[in-house]
């Protein structure tokens, strides 16, 4: 499912994205599911980076991020995007946009992920990521699509230990 916070309400978008992460449908996102979901779109982090992020948002400490914790995580990351990580997102986009056309192609995303995480992404992973980010279906990812998506915000938060 493509997740868009613009056309649907925040709760609907959160529910769709929660299902994206909650692979087994248990109603909670485990550390492994968070890691697998990010890796599935080519964004791979160290265990330490993912664990630090996970523990921050698993507020009841039960080893799962439930839907309420996920909504809180989404709201916190949206607030952080307004306050400071927006510059990190803009810098990441600009570093990936090799031809400067304000739109990311498959190849630009593949190279950008490798530069950002230090680990390569294969074509299937990049295609999966584009499906999540490409709201208008043109096959490329605009700056608005990139900066509005919670996956981008999660990736930047993990990388910057927010």
mmCIF file of C-alpha atoms in Angstrom:
data_model
loop_
_atom_site.group_PDB
_atom_site.id
_atom_site.type_symbol
_atom_site.label_atom_id
_atom_site.label_comp_id
_atom_site.label_asym_id
_atom_site.label_seq_id
_atom_site.Cartn_x
_atom_site.Cartn_y
_atom_site.Cartn_z
ATOM 1 C CA UNK A 1 0.000 0.000 0.000
ATOM 2 C CA UNK A 2 1.221 3.466 -0.832
ATOM 3 C CA UNK A 3 1.226 5.704 2.197
ATOM 4 C CA UNK A 4 0.293 9.344 1.724
ATOM 5 C CA UNK A 5 -0.337 11.771 4.554
ATOM 6 C CA UNK A 6 -1.680 14.444 2.187
ATOM 7 C CA UNK A 7 -4.878 12.842 0.852
ATOM 8 C CA UNK A 8 -5.850 10.735 3.847
ATOM 9 C CA UNK A 9 -6.041 11.669 7.483
ATOM 10 C CA UNK A 10 -3.005 11.188 9.717
ATOM 11 C CA UNK A 11 -4.714 8.228 11.408
ATOM 12 C CA UNK A 12 -5.414 6.483 8.086
ATOM 13 C CA UNK A 13 -1.869 7.070 6.905
ATOM 14 C CA UNK A 14 -0.503 5.842 10.221
ATOM 15 C CA UNK A 15 -2.688 2.714 10.078
ATOM 16 C CA UNK A 16 -1.520 1.874 6.555
ATOM 17 C CA UNK A 17 2.122 2.427 7.439
ATOM 18 C CA UNK A 18 1.740 0.505 10.696
ATOM 19 C CA UNK A 19 0.536 -2.497 8.644
ATOM 20 C CA UNK A 20 3.597 -2.049 6.378
ATOM 21 C CA UNK A 21 5.868 -2.516 9.415
ATOM 22 C CA UNK A 22 3.732 -5.027 11.365
ATOM 23 C CA UNK A 23 4.532 -7.874 8.997
ATOM 24 C CA UNK A 24 2.870 -10.646 11.015
ATOM 25 C CA UNK A 25 -0.242 -8.585 11.804
ATOM 26 C CA UNK A 26 0.222 -9.055 15.565
ATOM 27 C CA UNK A 27 -0.689 -5.464 16.414
ATOM 28 C CA UNK A 28 2.862 -4.611 17.477
ATOM 29 C CA UNK A 29 6.050 -3.795 15.577
ATOM 30 C CA UNK A 30 9.066 -5.693 16.861
ATOM 31 C CA UNK A 31 12.647 -4.532 16.507
ATOM 32 C CA UNK A 32 13.145 -7.199 13.826
ATOM 33 C CA UNK A 33 10.066 -6.035 11.894
ATOM 34 C CA UNK A 34 11.305 -2.424 11.985
ATOM 35 C CA UNK A 35 14.736 -3.534 10.744
ATOM 36 C CA UNK A 36 13.231 -5.805 8.047
ATOM 37 C CA UNK A 37 10.782 -3.169 6.795
ATOM 38 C CA UNK A 38 13.514 -0.541 6.409
ATOM 39 C CA UNK A 39 15.869 -3.089 4.807
ATOM 40 C CA UNK A 40 13.042 -4.138 2.467
ATOM 41 C CA UNK A 41 13.128 -0.678 0.924
ATOM 42 C CA UNK A 42 16.934 -0.730 0.831
ATOM 43 C CA UNK A 43 17.559 1.343 3.953
ATOM 44 C CA UNK A 44 19.855 -0.702 6.194
ATOM 45 C CA UNK A 45 21.260 0.490 9.503
ATOM 46 C CA UNK A 46 23.467 -1.004 12.182
ATOM 47 C CA UNK A 47 21.761 -2.946 14.976
ATOM 48 C CA UNK A 48 22.808 -0.215 17.411
ATOM 49 C CA UNK A 49 21.214 2.576 15.333
ATOM 50 C CA UNK A 50 17.907 0.728 14.925
ATOM 51 C CA UNK A 51 17.825 -0.401 18.570
ATOM 52 C CA UNK A 52 18.413 3.144 19.880
ATOM 53 C CA UNK A 53 15.555 4.462 17.732
ATOM 54 C CA UNK A 54 13.267 1.534 18.644
ATOM 55 C CA UNK A 55 13.849 1.851 22.383
ATOM 56 C CA UNK A 56 13.082 5.576 22.303
ATOM 57 C CA UNK A 57 9.582 4.917 20.923
ATOM 58 C CA UNK A 58 8.790 1.616 22.724
ATOM 59 C CA UNK A 59 7.654 3.724 25.638
ATOM 60 C CA UNK A 60 6.139 0.908 27.722
ATOM 61 C CA UNK A 61 9.262 -1.222 27.204
ATOM 62 C CA UNK A 62 7.366 -4.363 26.147
ATOM 63 C CA UNK A 63 9.554 -5.040 23.107
ATOM 64 C CA UNK A 64 6.955 -3.883 20.589
ATOM 65 C CA UNK A 65 5.842 -0.552 19.213
ATOM 66 C CA UNK A 66 2.037 -0.735 19.378
ATOM 67 C CA UNK A 67 -0.267 1.438 17.278
ATOM 68 C CA UNK A 68 -0.516 4.208 19.904
ATOM 69 C CA UNK A 69 3.280 4.335 20.247
ATOM 70 C CA UNK A 70 3.536 4.365 16.445
ATOM 71 C CA UNK A 71 1.157 7.333 16.163
ATOM 72 C CA UNK A 72 3.219 9.122 18.845
ATOM 73 C CA UNK A 73 6.406 8.267 16.910
ATOM 74 C CA UNK A 74 4.857 9.648 13.692
ATOM 75 C CA UNK A 75 3.764 12.861 15.408
ATOM 76 C CA UNK A 76 7.172 13.291 17.061
ATOM 77 C CA UNK A 77 8.982 12.808 13.746
ATOM 78 C CA UNK A 78 6.626 15.235 11.994
ATOM 79 C CA UNK A 79 7.314 17.801 14.746
ATOM 80 C CA UNK A 80 11.068 17.194 14.458
ATOM 81 C CA UNK A 81 10.807 17.647 10.687
ATOM 82 C CA UNK A 82 9.283 21.067 11.303
ATOM 83 C CA UNK A 83 11.963 21.993 13.837
ATOM 84 C CA UNK A 84 15.250 20.674 12.552
ATOM 85 C CA UNK A 85 15.424 17.430 10.658
ATOM 86 C CA UNK A 86 13.858 19.192 7.649
ATOM 87 C CA UNK A 87 17.358 20.509 6.869
ATOM 88 C CA UNK A 88 18.746 16.967 7.104
ATOM 89 C CA UNK A 89 15.996 15.724 4.766
ATOM 90 C CA UNK A 90 16.658 18.562 2.310
ATOM 91 C CA UNK A 91 20.407 17.905 2.414
ATOM 92 C CA UNK A 92 19.840 14.184 1.847
ATOM 93 C CA UNK A 93 17.532 14.857 -1.109
ATOM 94 C CA UNK A 94 19.985 17.328 -2.655
ATOM 95 C CA UNK A 95 22.893 14.912 -2.220
ATOM 96 C CA UNK A 96 20.886 12.217 -4.057
ATOM 97 C CA UNK A 97 19.575 14.474 -6.861
ATOM 98 C CA UNK A 98 22.628 14.161 -9.111
ATOM 99 C CA UNK A 99 21.128 15.941 -12.141
ATOM 100 C CA UNK A 100 19.524 18.685 -10.018
ATOM 101 C CA UNK A 101 16.045 18.298 -11.558
ATOM 102 C CA UNK A 102 14.305 18.146 -8.091
ATOM 103 C CA UNK A 103 13.169 14.595 -8.813
ATOM 104 C CA UNK A 104 14.894 11.335 -7.875
ATOM 105 C CA UNK A 105 15.235 8.567 -10.430
ATOM 106 C CA UNK A 106 15.663 4.873 -9.625
ATOM 107 C CA UNK A 107 19.436 5.146 -10.139
ATOM 108 C CA UNK A 108 19.757 8.318 -8.030
ATOM 109 C CA UNK A 109 17.852 6.634 -5.177
ATOM 110 C CA UNK A 110 19.957 3.452 -5.405
ATOM 111 C CA UNK A 111 23.201 5.425 -5.223
ATOM 112 C CA UNK A 112 21.804 7.772 -2.551
ATOM 113 C CA UNK A 113 20.814 4.910 -0.243
ATOM 114 C CA UNK A 114 24.274 3.378 -0.555
ATOM 115 C CA UNK A 115 25.899 6.727 0.265
ATOM 116 C CA UNK A 116 23.495 7.394 3.182
ATOM 117 C CA UNK A 117 23.647 4.006 4.911
ATOM 118 C CA UNK A 118 27.006 2.687 3.697
ATOM 119 C CA UNK A 119 25.214 -0.413 2.392
ATOM 120 C CA UNK A 120 23.996 -1.080 -1.127
ATOM 121 C CA UNK A 121 20.366 -1.561 -2.127
ATOM 122 C CA UNK A 122 19.303 -3.904 -4.915
ATOM 123 C CA UNK A 123 16.857 -2.998 -7.700
ATOM 124 C CA UNK A 124 13.908 -4.741 -6.010
ATOM 125 C CA UNK A 125 14.496 -2.825 -2.756
ATOM 126 C CA UNK A 126 14.738 0.482 -4.640
ATOM 127 C CA UNK A 127 11.557 -0.324 -6.594
ATOM 128 C CA UNK A 128 9.780 -1.099 -3.290
ATOM 129 C CA UNK A 129 10.931 2.240 -1.864
ATOM 130 C CA UNK A 130 9.778 4.148 -4.965
ATOM 131 C CA UNK A 131 6.343 2.471 -4.646
ATOM 132 C CA UNK A 132 6.113 3.818 -1.067
ATOM 133 C CA UNK A 133 7.269 7.349 -1.936
ATOM 134 C CA UNK A 134 5.894 7.989 -5.460
ATOM 135 C CA UNK A 135 2.439 9.430 -4.695
ATOM 136 C CA UNK A 136 1.663 10.698 -8.224
ATOM 137 C CA UNK A 137 2.855 7.508 -9.939
ATOM 138 C CA UNK A 138 5.276 9.151 -12.383
ATOM 139 C CA UNK A 139 8.074 6.680 -11.541
ATOM 140 C CA UNK A 140 10.254 9.309 -9.884
ATOM 141 C CA UNK A 141 10.227 10.847 -6.414
ATOM 142 C CA UNK A 142 9.752 14.612 -6.138
ATOM 143 C CA UNK A 143 11.100 16.628 -3.223
ATOM 144 C CA UNK A 144 7.579 16.947 -1.765
ATOM 145 C CA UNK A 145 6.982 13.180 -2.000
ATOM 146 C CA UNK A 146 10.383 12.533 -0.410
ATOM 147 C CA UNK A 147 10.101 15.067 2.401
ATOM 148 C CA UNK A 148 6.451 14.311 3.286
ATOM 149 C CA UNK A 149 6.907 10.566 3.689
ATOM 150 C CA UNK A 150 7.314 9.113 7.162
ATOM 151 C CA UNK A 151 9.796 6.494 5.855
ATOM 152 C CA UNK A 152 12.199 9.324 5.002
ATOM 153 C CA UNK A 153 11.675 10.849 8.462
ATOM 154 C CA UNK A 154 12.267 7.495 10.171
ATOM 155 C CA UNK A 155 15.466 6.917 8.165
ATOM 156 C CA UNK A 156 16.814 10.378 9.025
ATOM 157 C CA UNK A 157 15.834 9.953 12.701
ATOM 158 C CA UNK A 158 17.613 6.600 12.944
ATOM 159 C CA UNK A 159 20.700 7.973 11.223
ATOM 160 C CA UNK A 160 20.823 11.079 13.428
ATOM 161 C CA UNK A 161 19.974 9.146 16.633
ATOM 162 C CA UNK A 162 16.826 11.198 17.293
#
